[in-house]
Coordinates of C-alpha atoms in Angstrom, one line a residue:
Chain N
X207 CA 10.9 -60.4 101.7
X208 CA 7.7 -61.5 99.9
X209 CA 5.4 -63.9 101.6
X210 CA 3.0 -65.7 99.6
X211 CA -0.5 -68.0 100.9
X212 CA -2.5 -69.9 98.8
X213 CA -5.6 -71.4 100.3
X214 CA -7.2 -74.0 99.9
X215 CA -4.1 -76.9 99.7
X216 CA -7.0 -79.3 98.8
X217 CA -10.3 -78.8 96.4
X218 CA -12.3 -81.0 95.0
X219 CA -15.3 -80.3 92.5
X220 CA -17.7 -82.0 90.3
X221 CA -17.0 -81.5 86.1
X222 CA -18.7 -78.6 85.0
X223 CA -18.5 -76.4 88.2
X224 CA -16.2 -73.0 88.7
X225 CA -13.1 -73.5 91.3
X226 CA -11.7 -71.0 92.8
X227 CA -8.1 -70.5 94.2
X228 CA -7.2 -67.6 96.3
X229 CA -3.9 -66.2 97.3
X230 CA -2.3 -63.5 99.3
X231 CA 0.9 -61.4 99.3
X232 CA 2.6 -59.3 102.0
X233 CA 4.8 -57.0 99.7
X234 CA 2.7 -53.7 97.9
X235 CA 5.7 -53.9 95.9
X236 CA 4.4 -56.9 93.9
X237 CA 3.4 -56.4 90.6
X238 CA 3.4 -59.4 88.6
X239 CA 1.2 -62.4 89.5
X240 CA 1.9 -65.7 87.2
X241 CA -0.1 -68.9 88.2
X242 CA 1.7 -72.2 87.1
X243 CA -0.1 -75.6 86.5
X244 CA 1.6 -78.9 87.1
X245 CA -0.1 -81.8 85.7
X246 CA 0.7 -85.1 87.9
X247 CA 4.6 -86.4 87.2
X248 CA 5.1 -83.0 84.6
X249 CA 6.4 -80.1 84.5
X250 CA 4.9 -76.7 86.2
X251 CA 3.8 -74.7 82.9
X252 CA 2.6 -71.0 83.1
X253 CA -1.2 -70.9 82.3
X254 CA -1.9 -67.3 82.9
X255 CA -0.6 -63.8 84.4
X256 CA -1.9 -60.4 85.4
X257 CA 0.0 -57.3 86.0
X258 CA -0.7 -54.4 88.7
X259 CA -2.0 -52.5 86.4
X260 CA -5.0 -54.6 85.4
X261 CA -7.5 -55.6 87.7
X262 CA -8.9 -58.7 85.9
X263 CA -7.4 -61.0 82.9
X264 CA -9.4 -64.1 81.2
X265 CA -8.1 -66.9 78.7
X266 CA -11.4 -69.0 77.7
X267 CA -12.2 -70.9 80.6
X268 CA -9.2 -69.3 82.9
X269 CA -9.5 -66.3 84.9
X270 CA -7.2 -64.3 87.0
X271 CA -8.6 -61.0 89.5
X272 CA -6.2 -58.9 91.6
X273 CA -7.1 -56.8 94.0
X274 CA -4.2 -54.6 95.0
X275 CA -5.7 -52.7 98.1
X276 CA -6.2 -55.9 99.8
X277 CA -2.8 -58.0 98.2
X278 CA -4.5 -61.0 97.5
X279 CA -5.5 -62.5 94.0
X280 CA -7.6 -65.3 92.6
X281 CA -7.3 -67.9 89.8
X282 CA -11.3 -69.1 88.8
X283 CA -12.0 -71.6 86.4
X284 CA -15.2 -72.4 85.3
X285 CA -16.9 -75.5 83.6
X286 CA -14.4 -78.0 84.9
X287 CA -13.1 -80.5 83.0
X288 CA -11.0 -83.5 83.8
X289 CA -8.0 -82.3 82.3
X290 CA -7.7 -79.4 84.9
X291 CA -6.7 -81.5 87.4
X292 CA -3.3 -80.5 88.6
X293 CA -1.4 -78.7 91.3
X294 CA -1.5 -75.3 90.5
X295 CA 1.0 -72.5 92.1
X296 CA 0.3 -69.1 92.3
X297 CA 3.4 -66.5 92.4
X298 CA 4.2 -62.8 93.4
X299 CA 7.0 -61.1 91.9
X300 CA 8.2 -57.3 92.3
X301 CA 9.9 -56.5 89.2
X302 CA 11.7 -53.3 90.7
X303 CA 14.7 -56.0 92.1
X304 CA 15.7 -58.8 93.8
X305 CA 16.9 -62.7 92.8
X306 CA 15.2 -64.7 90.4
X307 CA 13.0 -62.2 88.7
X308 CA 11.7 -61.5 92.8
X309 CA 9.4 -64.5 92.2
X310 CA 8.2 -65.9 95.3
X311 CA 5.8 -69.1 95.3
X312 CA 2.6 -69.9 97.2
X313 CA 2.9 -73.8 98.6
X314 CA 0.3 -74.9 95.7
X315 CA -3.4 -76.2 95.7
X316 CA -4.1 -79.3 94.4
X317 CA -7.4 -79.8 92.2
X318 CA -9.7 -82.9 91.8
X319 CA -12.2 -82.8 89.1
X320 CA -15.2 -85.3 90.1
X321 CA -16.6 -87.0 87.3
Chain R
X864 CA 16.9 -77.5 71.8
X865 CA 13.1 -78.0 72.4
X866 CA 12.8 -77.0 76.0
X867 CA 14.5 -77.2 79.4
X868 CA 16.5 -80.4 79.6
X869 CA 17.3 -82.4 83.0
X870 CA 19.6 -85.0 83.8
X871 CA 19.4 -87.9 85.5
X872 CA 15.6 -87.9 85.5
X873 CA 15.7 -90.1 88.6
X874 CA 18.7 -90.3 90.6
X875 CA 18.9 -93.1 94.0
X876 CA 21.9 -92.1 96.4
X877 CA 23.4 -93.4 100.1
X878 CA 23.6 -90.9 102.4
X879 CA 26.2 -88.7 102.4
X880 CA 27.4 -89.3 99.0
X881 CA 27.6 -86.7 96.5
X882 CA 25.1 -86.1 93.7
X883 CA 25.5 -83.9 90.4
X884 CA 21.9 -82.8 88.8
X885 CA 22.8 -80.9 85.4
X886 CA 20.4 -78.2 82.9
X887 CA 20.3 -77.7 79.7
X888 CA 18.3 -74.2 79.2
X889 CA 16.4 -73.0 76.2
X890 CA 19.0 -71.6 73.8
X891 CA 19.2 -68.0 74.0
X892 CA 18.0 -67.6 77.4
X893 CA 19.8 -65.7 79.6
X894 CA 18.1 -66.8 82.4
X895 CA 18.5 -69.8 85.0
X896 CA 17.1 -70.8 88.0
X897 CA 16.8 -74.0 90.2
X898 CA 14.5 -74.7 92.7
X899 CA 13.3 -77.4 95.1
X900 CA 10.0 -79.0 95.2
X901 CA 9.4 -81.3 98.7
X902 CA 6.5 -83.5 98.7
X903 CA 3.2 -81.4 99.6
X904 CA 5.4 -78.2 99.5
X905 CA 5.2 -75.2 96.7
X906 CA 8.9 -74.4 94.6
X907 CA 11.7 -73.3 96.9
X908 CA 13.9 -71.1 95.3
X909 CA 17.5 -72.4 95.2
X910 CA 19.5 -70.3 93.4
X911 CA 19.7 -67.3 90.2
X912 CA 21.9 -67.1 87.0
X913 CA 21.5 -63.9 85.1
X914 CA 23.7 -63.7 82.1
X915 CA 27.2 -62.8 83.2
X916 CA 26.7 -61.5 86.5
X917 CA 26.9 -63.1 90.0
X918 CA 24.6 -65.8 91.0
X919 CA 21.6 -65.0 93.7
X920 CA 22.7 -68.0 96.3
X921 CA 20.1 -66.4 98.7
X922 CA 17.9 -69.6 98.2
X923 CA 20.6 -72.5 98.8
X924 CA 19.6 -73.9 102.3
X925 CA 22.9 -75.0 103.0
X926 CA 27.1 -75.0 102.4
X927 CA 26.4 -78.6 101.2
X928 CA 24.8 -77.1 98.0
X929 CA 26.5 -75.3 95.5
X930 CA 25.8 -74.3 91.3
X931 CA 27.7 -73.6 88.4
X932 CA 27.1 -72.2 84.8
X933 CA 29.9 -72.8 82.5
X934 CA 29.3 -70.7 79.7
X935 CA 26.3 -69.0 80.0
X936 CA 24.8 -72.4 79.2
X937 CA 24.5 -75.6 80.6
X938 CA 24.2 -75.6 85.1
X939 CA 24.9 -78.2 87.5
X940 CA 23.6 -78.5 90.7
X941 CA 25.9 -80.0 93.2
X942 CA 24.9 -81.2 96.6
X943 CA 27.6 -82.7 99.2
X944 CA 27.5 -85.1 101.6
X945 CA 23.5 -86.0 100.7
X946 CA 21.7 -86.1 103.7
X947 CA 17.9 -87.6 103.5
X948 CA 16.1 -84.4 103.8
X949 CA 17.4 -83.4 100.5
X950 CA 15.3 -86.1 98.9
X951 CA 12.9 -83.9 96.7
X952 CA 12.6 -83.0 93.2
X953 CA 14.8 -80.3 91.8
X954 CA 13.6 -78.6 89.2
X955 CA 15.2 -76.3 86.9
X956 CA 13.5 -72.8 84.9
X957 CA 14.7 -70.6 82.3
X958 CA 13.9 -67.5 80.8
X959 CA 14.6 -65.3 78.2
X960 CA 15.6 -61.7 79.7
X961 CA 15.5 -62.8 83.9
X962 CA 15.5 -60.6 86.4
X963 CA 13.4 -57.2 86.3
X964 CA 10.9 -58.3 83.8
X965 CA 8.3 -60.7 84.8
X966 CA 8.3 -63.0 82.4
X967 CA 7.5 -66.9 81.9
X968 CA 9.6 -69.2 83.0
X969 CA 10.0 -72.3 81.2
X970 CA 10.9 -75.5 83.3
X971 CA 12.7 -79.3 83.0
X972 CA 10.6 -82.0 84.0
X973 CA 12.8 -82.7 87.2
X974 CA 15.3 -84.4 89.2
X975 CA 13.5 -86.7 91.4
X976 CA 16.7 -87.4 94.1
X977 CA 16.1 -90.3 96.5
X978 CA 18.6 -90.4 99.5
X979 CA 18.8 -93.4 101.3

């Protein structure tokens, strides 16, 4: 089955500079990559997804790049603001079978904006 | 209604009684899934409802811990004879379409269960 890593489980960085969460997946199969955000005592709430057949995806300040050779994929925010400060999940998914849409979840990283 | 609904939002038990967490999915979803969330650790999947069709149990770490979805609708998670390492939040997701699309999953705000 799919194995999912997300690195780092800790960062911390000042308002205003880029963060950068990596992960990595062990099935080629994977082809949909959704990363949740859970705000402290809330819900996780999907913030952004790529497909295999992109390479790169943006949303304002929100990016997502996938790199399929090497199975790993990266969520990068830039000009931090307070209000990013969550746990965020990243997630592989193969959409040719398996239970519950194939979705498999990295453990999480969770964020600290600096003022 | 509105969005994923979860019941109790906080629920205090001895060890090994029983404990009932209940769902109410998005109307119209097809969709319904239930996962674990341990203190520092990412979402373990539980357990899959698609529509009509057999449940995905793959995820359920035990025989203590069982689902139902009466009517397409509304699921409860039941766990048996709680022991304290099931202390966690369980969260529950729907979505519309499920399995084979990739699609966003919408989730409750949690069962936070406490086993003494």
């Amino acid at each position: 089955g799919e194995n999912v890593e997300q690195h780092p489980s800790t960062l911390s960085v000042q308002e205003g500079d880029s963060a950068v969460i990596k992960c990595t997946y062990s099935d080629s199969a994977s082809n949909y990559f959704p990363w949740y955000k859970q705000e402290l005592g809330k819900r996780p709430q999907l913030i952004i997804d790529i497909r295999s057949n992109v390479g790169e995806k943006k949303d304002q300040r929100i990016a997502v790049t996938l790199n399929k050779t090497a199975k790993h994929f990266s969520l990068h925010i830039t000009e931090t603001q307070p209000e990013d400060s969550a746990v965020y999940f990243c997630a592989a998914s193969s959409t040719s079978g398996g239970g519950a849409d194939g979705l498999t979840f990295g453990k999480g990283t969770h964020l600290i904006i600096q003022p | 209604g509105a969005g994923v609904s979860q019941s109790p939002s906080n629920k205090v038990t001895e060890k090994g009684k029983d404990v009932e967490l209940r769902c109410d999915p998005i109307s119209g979803h097809t969709a319904l899934y239930w996962y674990r969330q341990s203190l520092g650790q990412g979402l373990e999947f539980l357990i899959y409802f698609q529509g009509n069709s057999a449940p995905d149990k793959s995820g359920l770490p035990s025989d203590r811990f069982s689902a139902e979805r009466t009517g397409g609708s509304v699921s409860t998670l039941t766990i048996q004879r709680t022991q304290q390492e099931d202390s966690a939040v369980y969260l529950c997701a729907s979505s519309l379409m499920g399995q084979g699309v990739g699609e966003k999953l919408f989730f409750g705000s949690g069962t936070q269960l406490s086993v003494l």
